PDB file of C-alpha atoms in Angstrom:
ATOM      1  CA  MET E 288      97.285 163.806  94.985  1.00 21.00           C
ATOM      2  CA  ALA E 289      99.862 162.787  97.560  1.00 23.00           C
ATOM      3  CA  PHE E 290      99.296 159.882  99.901  1.00 21.00           C
ATOM      4  CA  VAL E 291     101.110 159.505 103.195  1.00 23.00           C
ATOM      5  CA  LEU E 292     101.482 155.970 104.522  1.00 24.00           C
ATOM      6  CA  ALA E 293     101.391 155.403 108.251  1.00 25.00           C
ATOM      7  CA  ALA E 294     104.559 154.241 109.955  1.00 26.00           C
ATOM      8  CA  PRO E 295     104.955 150.432 110.233  1.00 29.00           C
ATOM      9  CA  PHE E 296     102.951 148.851 113.037  1.00 29.00           C
ATOM     10  CA  ALA E 297     104.455 146.591 115.676  1.00 33.00           C
ATOM     11  CA  TRP E 298     101.482 144.429 116.619  1.00 34.00           C
ATOM     12  CA  THR E 299     102.064 141.308 118.660  1.00 38.00           C
ATOM     13  CA  GLN E 300     100.119 138.134 118.088  1.00 42.00           C
ATOM     14  CA  PRO E 301      97.018 137.768 120.289  1.00 41.00           C
ATOM     15  CA  ARG E 302      97.257 135.135 123.000  1.00 42.00           C
ATOM     16  CA  GLN E 303      95.421 131.927 122.195  1.00 43.00           C
ATOM     17  CA  SER E 304      95.880 128.186 122.550  1.00 39.00           C
ATOM     18  CA  ALA E 305      97.246 127.648 119.027  1.00 48.00           C
ATOM     19  CA  PRO E 306      99.862 130.069 117.644  1.00 59.00           C
ATOM     20  CA  ILE E 307      99.035 131.936 114.450  1.00 77.00           C
ATOM     21  CA  GLN E 308     101.264 130.892 111.552  1.00 88.00           C
ATOM     22  CA  SER E 309     103.776 133.610 110.705  1.00 94.00           C
ATOM     23  CA  GLU E 310     102.654 134.001 107.067  1.00 96.00           C
ATOM     24  CA  ALA E 311      99.049 134.568 108.156  1.00 97.00           C
ATOM     25  CA  TRP E 312     100.122 137.117 110.756  1.00 96.00           C
ATOM     26  CA  GLN E 313     102.193 138.974 108.153  1.00 97.00           C
ATOM     27  CA  LEU E 314      99.035 139.273 106.062  1.00 98.00           C
ATOM     28  CA  VAL E 315      97.127 140.649 109.068  1.00 98.00           C
ATOM     29  CA  GLN E 316      99.823 143.280 109.628  1.00 98.00           C
ATOM     30  CA  LEU E 317      99.901 144.249 105.956  1.00 98.00           C
ATOM     31  CA  ALA E 318      96.105 144.479 105.882  1.00 98.00           C
ATOM     32  CA  ASN E 319      96.008 146.707 108.949  1.00 98.00           C
ATOM     33  CA  GLN E 320      98.704 148.980 107.557  1.00 98.00           C
ATOM     34  CA  SER E 321      96.647 149.424 104.374  1.00 98.00           C
ATOM     35  CA  ARG E 322      93.445 149.928 106.368  1.00 98.00           C
ATOM     36  CA  ALA E 323      95.110 152.570 108.565  1.00 98.00           C
ATOM     37  CA  ALA E 324      96.286 154.428 105.464  1.00 98.00           C
ATOM     38  CA  ASP E 325      92.706 154.274 104.133  1.00 98.00           C
ATOM     39  CA  GLY E 326      91.117 155.407 107.409  1.00 97.00           C
ATOM     40  CA  ALA E 327      89.579 152.046 108.343  1.00 98.00           C
ATOM     41  CA  GLY E 328      89.876 150.463 111.792  1.00 98.00           C
ATOM     42  CA  ALA E 329      92.317 147.657 112.541  1.00 98.00           C
ATOM     43  CA  LEU E 330      91.133 144.077 112.147  1.00 98.00           C
ATOM     44  CA  LYS E 331      91.255 141.805 115.200  1.00 97.00           C
ATOM     45  CA  TRP E 332      92.082 138.113 114.911  1.00 97.00           C
ATOM     46  CA  ASP E 333      89.210 135.634 115.071  1.00 97.00           C
ATOM     47  CA  ALA E 334      90.222 132.015 115.728  1.00 96.00           C
ATOM     48  CA  ALA E 335      86.919 130.596 114.445  1.00 96.00           C
ATOM     49  CA  LEU E 336      87.269 132.465 111.152  1.00 97.00           C
ATOM     50  CA  ALA E 337      90.859 131.251 110.881  1.00 97.00           C
ATOM     51  CA  GLU E 338      89.675 127.654 111.272  1.00 97.00           C
ATOM     52  CA  ALA E 339      87.096 128.140 108.511  1.00 97.00           C
ATOM     53  CA  ALA E 340      89.802 129.697 106.324  1.00 97.00           C
ATOM     54  CA  ARG E 341      92.189 126.794 107.080  1.00 97.00           C
ATOM     55  CA  ARG E 342      89.678 124.146 105.999  1.00 97.00           C
ATOM     56  CA  HIS E 343      88.988 125.930 102.721  1.00 97.00           C
ATOM     57  CA  CYS E 344      92.657 126.682 102.112  1.00 97.00           C
ATOM     58  CA  LEU E 345      93.560 123.002 102.466  1.00 96.00           C
ATOM     59  CA  ARG E 346      90.899 122.215  99.865  1.00 96.00           C
ATOM     60  CA  MET E 347      92.319 124.819  97.472  1.00 96.00           C
ATOM     61  CA  ALA E 348      95.847 123.443  97.838  1.00 95.00           C
ATOM     62  CA  ALA E 349      94.593 119.906  97.276  1.00 95.00           C
ATOM     63  CA  GLU E 350      92.628 120.952  94.177  1.00 94.00           C
ATOM     64  CA  GLY E 351      95.483 123.113  92.912  1.00 94.00           C
ATOM     65  CA  GLN E 352      93.167 125.998  92.039  1.00 94.00           C
ATOM     66  CA  LEU E 353      91.444 129.038  93.505  1.00 96.00           C
ATOM     67  CA  SER E 354      87.746 128.984  94.297  1.00 97.00           C
ATOM     68  CA  HIS E 355      85.335 130.310  96.893  1.00 97.00           C
ATOM     69  CA  GLN E 356      83.345 127.065  96.837  1.00 97.00           C
ATOM     70  CA  PHE E 357      84.189 123.638  95.478  1.00 97.00           C
ATOM     71  CA  PRO E 358      81.623 120.968  94.525  1.00 96.00           C
ATOM     72  CA  GLY E 359      80.177 119.410  97.645  1.00 96.00           C
ATOM     73  CA  GLU E 360      81.572 122.165  99.874  1.00 96.00           C
ATOM     74  CA  ALA E 361      79.380 124.459 101.995  1.00 95.00           C
ATOM     75  CA  GLU E 362      79.251 128.145 101.105  1.00 95.00           C
ATOM     76  CA  LEU E 363      81.253 130.713 103.054  1.00 96.00           C
ATOM     77  CA  SER E 364      78.740 131.706 105.747  1.00 95.00           C
ATOM     78  CA  ALA E 365      77.906 128.062 106.528  1.00 94.00           C
ATOM     79  CA  ARG E 366      81.620 127.165 106.732  1.00 95.00           C
ATOM     80  CA  ALA E 367      82.256 130.032 109.136  1.00 96.00           C
ATOM     81  CA  GLN E 368      79.238 129.192 111.295  1.00 93.00           C
ATOM     82  CA  SER E 369      80.335 125.551 111.451  1.00 94.00           C
ATOM     83  CA  ALA E 370      83.737 126.692 112.725  1.00 96.00           C
ATOM     84  CA  GLY E 371      82.070 128.719 115.513  1.00 94.00           C
ATOM     85  CA  ALA E 372      82.016 132.259 114.086  1.00 95.00           C
ATOM     86  CA  HIS E 373      79.137 134.681 114.777  1.00 93.00           C
ATOM     87  CA  PHE E 374      78.662 137.511 112.311  1.00 94.00           C
ATOM     88  CA  SER E 375      76.281 139.882 110.569  1.00 93.00           C
ATOM     89  CA  LEU E 376      78.541 140.389 107.521  1.00 95.00           C
ATOM     90  CA  ILE E 377      81.159 138.081 106.018  1.00 97.00           C
ATOM     91  CA  GLU E 378      83.523 138.317 103.031  1.00 98.00           C
ATOM     92  CA  GLU E 379      86.403 136.273 101.651  1.00 98.00           C
ATOM     93  CA  ASN E 380      89.622 136.791  99.683  1.00 98.00           C
ATOM     94  CA  VAL E 381      91.612 133.971  98.083  1.00 98.00           C
ATOM     95  CA  ALA E 382      94.985 134.056  96.332  1.00 98.00           C
ATOM     96  CA  VAL E 383      98.080 132.084  95.416  1.00 97.00           C
ATOM     97  CA  ALA E 384     101.537 133.659  95.256  1.00 97.00           C
ATOM     98  CA  GLN E 385     105.104 133.069  96.386  1.00 96.00           C
ATOM     99  CA  ASN E 386     105.050 135.015  99.675  1.00 97.00           C
ATOM    100  CA  PRO E 387     102.713 137.066 101.928  1.00 97.00           C
ATOM    101  CA  ALA E 388     103.794 140.394 100.434  1.00 98.00           C
ATOM    102  CA  ALA E 389     102.900 139.188  96.934  1.00 98.00           C
ATOM    103  CA  ILE E 390      99.542 137.876  98.162  1.00 98.00           C
ATOM    104  CA  HIS E 391      98.702 141.212  99.796  1.00 98.00           C
ATOM    105  CA  ASP E 392      99.829 143.097  96.682  1.00 98.00           C
ATOM    106  CA  ALA E 393      97.568 140.940  94.507  1.00 98.00           C
ATOM    107  CA  TRP E 394      94.588 141.670  96.749  1.00 98.00           C
ATOM    108  CA  MET E 395      95.303 145.400  96.770  1.00 98.00           C
ATOM    109  CA  HIS E 396      95.440 145.477  92.965  1.00 98.00           C
ATOM    110  CA  SER E 397      92.181 143.574  92.489  1.00 97.00           C
ATOM    111  CA  PRO E 398      89.186 145.940  92.931  1.00 97.00           C
ATOM    112  CA  HIS E 399      86.875 143.375  94.575  1.00 97.00           C
ATOM    113  CA  HIS E 400      89.553 141.945  96.868  1.00 98.00           C
ATOM    114  CA  ARG E 401      90.751 145.427  97.790  1.00 98.00           C
ATOM    115  CA  GLU E 402      87.184 146.433  98.662  1.00 98.00           C
ATOM    116  CA  ASN E 403      86.863 143.417 100.978  1.00 98.00           C
ATOM    117  CA  LEU E 404      90.204 144.064 102.675  1.00 98.00           C
ATOM    118  CA  LEU E 405      89.551 147.780 103.250  1.00 98.00           C
ATOM    119  CA  ASN E 406      85.839 147.492 104.088  1.00 98.00           C
ATOM    120  CA  PRO E 407      85.289 149.670 107.199  1.00 98.00           C
ATOM    121  CA  GLU E 408      82.227 147.573 108.114  1.00 97.00           C
ATOM    122  CA  VAL E 409      84.288 144.461 108.980  1.00 98.00           C
ATOM    123  CA  ASP E 410      86.234 144.241 112.246  1.00 97.00           C
ATOM    124  CA  ARG E 411      87.580 140.652 112.510  1.00 98.00           C
ATOM    125  CA  VAL E 412      89.772 138.496 110.290  1.00 98.00           C
ATOM    126  CA  GLY E 413      90.964 134.903 110.126  1.00 98.00           C
ATOM    127  CA  ILE E 414      93.662 133.911 107.639  1.00 98.00           C
ATOM    128  CA  ALA E 415      95.213 130.604 106.586  1.00 97.00           C
ATOM    129  CA  VAL E 416      98.187 129.957 104.323  1.00 97.00           C
ATOM    130  CA  VAL E 417      98.997 126.508 102.875  1.00 96.00           C
ATOM    131  CA  ALA E 418     101.846 125.502 100.553  1.00 94.00           C
ATOM    132  CA  GLY E 419     100.642 123.931  97.310  1.00 90.00           C
ATOM    133  CA  PRO E 420     101.712 123.113  93.766  1.00 86.00           C
ATOM    134  CA  MET E 421     101.534 126.730  92.572  1.00 90.00           C
ATOM    135  CA  GLY E 422     102.974 128.443  95.660  1.00 94.00           C
ATOM    136  CA  LEU E 423     101.357 129.671  98.876  1.00 96.00           C
ATOM    137  CA  TYR E 424      97.574 129.391  98.826  1.00 97.00           C
ATOM    138  CA  ALA E 425      95.885 131.954 101.078  1.00 98.00           C
ATOM    139  CA  VAL E 426      92.343 132.449 102.363  1.00 98.00           C
ATOM    140  CA  ALA E 427      91.303 135.534 104.341  1.00 98.00           C
ATOM    141  CA  ASP E 428      87.832 135.594 105.874  1.00 98.00           C
ATOM    142  CA  TYR E 429      86.563 138.972 107.125  1.00 98.00           C
ATOM    143  CA  GLU E 430      83.496 139.527 109.303  1.00 97.00           C
ATOM    144  CA  ARG E 431      81.548 142.030 111.307  1.00 96.00           C
ATOM    145  CA  VAL E 432      81.393 140.154 114.576  1.00 95.00           C
ATOM    146  CA  VAL E 433      78.192 139.709 116.585  1.00 93.00           C
ATOM    147  CA  GLU E 434      78.951 139.462 120.288  1.00 90.00           C
ATOM    148  CA  GLN E 435      77.229 136.609 122.087  1.00 90.00           C
ATOM    149  CA  PHE E 436      74.859 137.504 124.930  1.00 93.00           C
ATOM    150  CA  SER E 437      72.426 135.513 127.067  1.00 93.00           C
ATOM    151  CA  PRO E 438      68.675 136.229 126.774  1.00 94.00           C
ATOM    152  CA  LYS E 439      68.767 138.136 130.069  1.00 96.00           C
ATOM    153  CA  GLN E 440      71.687 140.260 128.868  1.00 96.00           C
ATOM    154  CA  VAL E 441      69.886 141.032 125.599  1.00 96.00           C
ATOM    155  CA  GLU E 442      66.722 142.021 127.461  1.00 97.00           C
ATOM    156  CA  ALA E 443      68.680 144.236 129.860  1.00 97.00           C
ATOM    157  CA  MET E 444      70.418 146.062 126.992  1.00 96.00           C
ATOM    158  CA  VAL E 445      67.147 146.734 125.153  1.00 97.00           C
ATOM    159  CA  ALA E 446      65.382 147.684 128.392  1.00 97.00           C
ATOM    160  CA  GLN E 447      68.024 150.352 128.959  1.00 97.00           C
ATOM    161  CA  LEU E 448      67.300 151.811 125.511  1.00 97.00           C
ATOM    162  CA  VAL E 449      63.555 151.854 126.212  1.00 97.00           C
ATOM    163  CA  GLN E 450      64.088 153.541 129.578  1.00 96.00           C
ATOM    164  CA  SER E 451      66.380 156.147 128.031  1.00 96.00           C
ATOM    165  CA  ASP E 452      63.437 157.105 125.786  1.00 95.00           C
ATOM    166  CA  GLY E 453      61.311 157.776 128.859  1.00 94.00           C
ATOM    167  CA  VAL E 454      59.310 154.591 129.444  1.00 97.00           C
ATOM    168  CA  ALA E 455      59.689 152.499 132.618  1.00 97.00           C
ATOM    169  CA  VAL E 456      60.452 148.809 132.038  1.00 97.00           C
ATOM    170  CA  GLN E 457      58.822 146.111 134.167  1.00 93.00           C
ATOM    171  CA  GLY E 458      60.960 143.356 135.642  1.00 92.00           C
ATOM    172  CA  ASP E 459      58.645 140.574 134.467  1.00 93.00           C
ATOM    173  CA  THR E 460      59.526 139.272 130.987  1.00 95.00           C
ATOM    174  CA  ALA E 461      57.087 136.357 130.607  1.00 95.00           C
ATOM    175  CA  LEU E 462      54.464 138.148 128.497  1.00 96.00           C
ATOM    176  CA  ALA E 463      57.037 139.805 126.236  1.00 97.00           C
ATOM    177  CA  ARG E 464      58.844 136.502 125.736  1.00 97.00           C
ATOM    178  CA  ALA E 465      55.539 134.922 124.734  1.00 96.00           C
ATOM    179  CA  ALA E 466      54.923 137.793 122.293  1.00 96.00           C
ATOM    180  CA  CYS E 467      58.413 137.336 120.883  1.00 96.00           C
ATOM    181  CA  ALA E 468      57.703 133.708 120.023  1.00 95.00           C
ATOM    182  CA  MET E 469      54.476 134.633 118.204  1.00 94.00           C
ATOM    183  CA  ASP E 470      54.479 135.493 114.495  1.00 92.00           C
ATOM    184  CA  ASP E 471      51.699 138.037 114.960  1.00 92.00           C
ATOM    185  CA  GLY E 472      48.890 139.019 117.303  1.00 93.00           C
ATOM    186  CA  MET E 473      48.841 140.503 120.793  1.00 93.00           C
ATOM    187  CA  PRO E 474      49.384 138.350 123.900  1.00 91.00           C
ATOM    188  CA  ARG E 475      46.927 138.753 126.767  1.00 90.00           C
ATOM    189  CA  ALA E 476      47.924 139.212 130.399  1.00 88.00           C
ATOM    190  CA  ASN E 477      46.155 136.977 132.939  1.00 87.00           C
ATOM    191  CA  SER E 478      45.572 139.985 135.164  1.00 85.00           C
ATOM    192  CA  GLY E 479      46.366 143.664 135.346  1.00 84.00           C
ATOM    193  CA  PRO E 480      46.825 146.068 132.418  1.00 89.00           C
ATOM    194  CA  GLN E 481      46.805 144.662 128.908  1.00 94.00           C
ATOM    195  CA  PRO E 482      49.541 145.613 126.404  1.00 95.00           C
ATOM    196  CA  ARG E 483      48.400 148.184 123.853  1.00 96.00           C
ATOM    197  CA  PHE E 484      51.236 147.844 121.338  1.00 97.00           C
ATOM    198  CA  VAL E 485      53.775 145.154 120.407  1.00 97.00           C
ATOM    199  CA  MET E 486      56.935 145.446 118.334  1.00 97.00           C
ATOM    200  CA  ARG E 487      58.847 142.338 117.194  1.00 97.00           C
ATOM    201  CA  TRP E 488      62.133 142.394 115.319  1.00 96.00           C
ATOM    202  CA  GLN E 489      65.371 140.540 114.600  1.00 94.00           C
ATOM    203  CA  SER E 490      68.733 142.262 114.417  1.00 92.00           C
ATOM    204  CA  ALA E 491      72.426 141.728 115.033  1.00 89.00           C
ATOM    205  CA  GLU E 492      72.637 145.233 116.489  1.00 89.00           C
ATOM    206  CA  LEU E 493      71.508 145.929 120.042  1.00 93.00           C
ATOM    207  CA  ASN E 494      72.536 149.572 120.241  1.00 92.00           C
ATOM    208  CA  GLN E 495      69.315 151.116 118.941  1.00 95.00           C
ATOM    209  CA  LEU E 496      65.575 150.518 118.848  1.00 97.00           C
ATOM    210  CA  PRO E 497      63.598 150.175 115.603  1.00 97.00           C
ATOM    211  CA  GLN E 498      62.450 153.596 114.424  1.00 97.00           C
ATOM    212  CA  ALA E 499      58.808 152.495 114.469  1.00 96.00           C
ATOM    213  CA  LEU E 500      59.111 151.660 118.165  1.00 97.00           C
ATOM    214  CA  LYS E 501      60.852 154.939 118.935  1.00 97.00           C
ATOM    215  CA  ASP E 502      58.076 156.797 117.122  1.00 97.00           C
ATOM    216  CA  ARG E 503      55.436 155.020 119.224  1.00 96.00           C
ATOM    217  CA  ILE E 504      57.234 155.829 122.461  1.00 97.00           C
ATOM    218  CA  ALA E 505      57.601 159.448 121.365  1.00 96.00           C
ATOM    219  CA  THR E 506      53.807 159.873 121.269  1.00 96.00           C
ATOM    220  CA  GLY E 507      53.837 159.948 125.082  1.00 95.00           C
ATOM    221  CA  LYS E 508      50.849 157.574 125.297  1.00 95.00           C
ATOM    222  CA  TYR E 509      52.731 154.792 127.067  1.00 97.00           C
ATOM    223  CA  ARG E 510      54.096 154.700 130.615  1.00 94.00           C
ATOM    224  CA  GLN E 511      55.377 151.143 130.984  1.00 96.00           C
ATOM    225  CA  ALA E 512      57.030 148.497 128.824  1.00 97.00           C
ATOM    226  CA  GLU E 513      58.082 144.870 128.986  1.00 97.00           C
ATOM    227  CA  VAL E 514      61.030 143.450 127.043  1.00 98.00           C
ATOM    228  CA  GLY E 515      61.460 139.810 126.032  1.00 97.00           C
ATOM    229  CA  SER E 516      63.807 137.796 123.834  1.00 97.00           C
ATOM    230  CA  CYS E 517      63.406 134.387 122.190  1.00 96.00           C
ATOM    231  CA  PRO E 518      65.157 132.161 119.632  1.00 93.00           C
ATOM    232  CA  THR E 519      65.450 133.688 116.178  1.00 90.00           C
ATOM    233  CA  LYS E 520      63.125 132.652 113.406  1.00 81.00           C
ATOM    234  CA  GLU E 521      64.558 131.114 110.227  1.00 70.00           C
ATOM    235  CA  GLN E 522      66.580 133.534 108.153  1.00 61.00           C
ATOM    236  CA  ALA E 523      68.700 133.372 105.022  1.00 53.00           C
ATOM    237  CA  GLY E 524      72.261 132.123 105.504  1.00 58.00           C
ATOM    238  CA  ALA E 525      74.102 131.444 108.745  1.00 74.00           C
ATOM    239  CA  PHE E 526      74.132 135.011 110.035  1.00 87.00           C
ATOM    240  CA  THR E 527      73.791 135.710 113.754  1.00 86.00           C
ATOM    241  CA  ALA E 528      70.919 137.836 115.055  1.00 91.00           C
ATOM    242  CA  TYR E 529      68.720 138.357 118.112  1.00 94.00           C
ATOM    243  CA  ARG E 530      64.918 138.268 118.170  1.00 96.00           C
ATOM    244  CA  LEU E 531      63.079 140.593 120.522  1.00 97.00           C
ATOM    245  CA  ALA E 532      59.654 141.905 121.469  1.00 98.00           C
ATOM    246  CA  VAL E 533      58.700 145.058 123.345  1.00 98.00           C
ATOM    247  CA  LEU E 534      55.223 145.490 124.781  1.00 98.00           C
ATOM    248  CA  LEU E 535      53.979 148.982 125.552  1.00 97.00           C
ATOM    249  CA  PHE E 536      51.314 149.618 128.212  1.00 96.00           C
TER     250      PHE E 536
END
């Protein structure tokens, strides 16, 4: 089977307050060339991920060895969250070699590292390179970014989905926000119609409704809805998500 590599890319570094080190940017370019050849989208630079990668890379160079977590060090998702990253998926590659091309080649010839680098589900990257006793230590952190929205923006996005399925959304969010904060049960309105169905969920994706909610709406029994958001409940790891409730009347 013949493989055709895409022509070299001529990306320029994204504008930000601190310049990206040249070795790290070479690794971004090499990664995106390999991803293009594999049919995956280009990775965009994430400064928060790069800061998380830098902290861990300094630790690797100081220890003189490769590791994804040293004693007393937080695990990957907690390190990235601490640096300010927001994500629903996160992965990491580490390596030590003499130059960026050798680092990239090592990742491409290691099945697990290659899978991380070419994963079509990730869309952001932060890379750090630090000189150490064995050569250039490198850390690449990959994520699927979760965009940050205010509660009102989240409610407006979900309300649009509900309306597109044929149910009018009320402007008042108080009852739905109260339902969102509850673990179970049905909130009661002080006056007017009472909600007949409530759906609560947490997700990093705001582009579709839960199938169970869509199925309820599809019955045609409901004419109005109310959408509310609230702080997320505890979940495993440091992953970013939104918590929502939709009341159907």
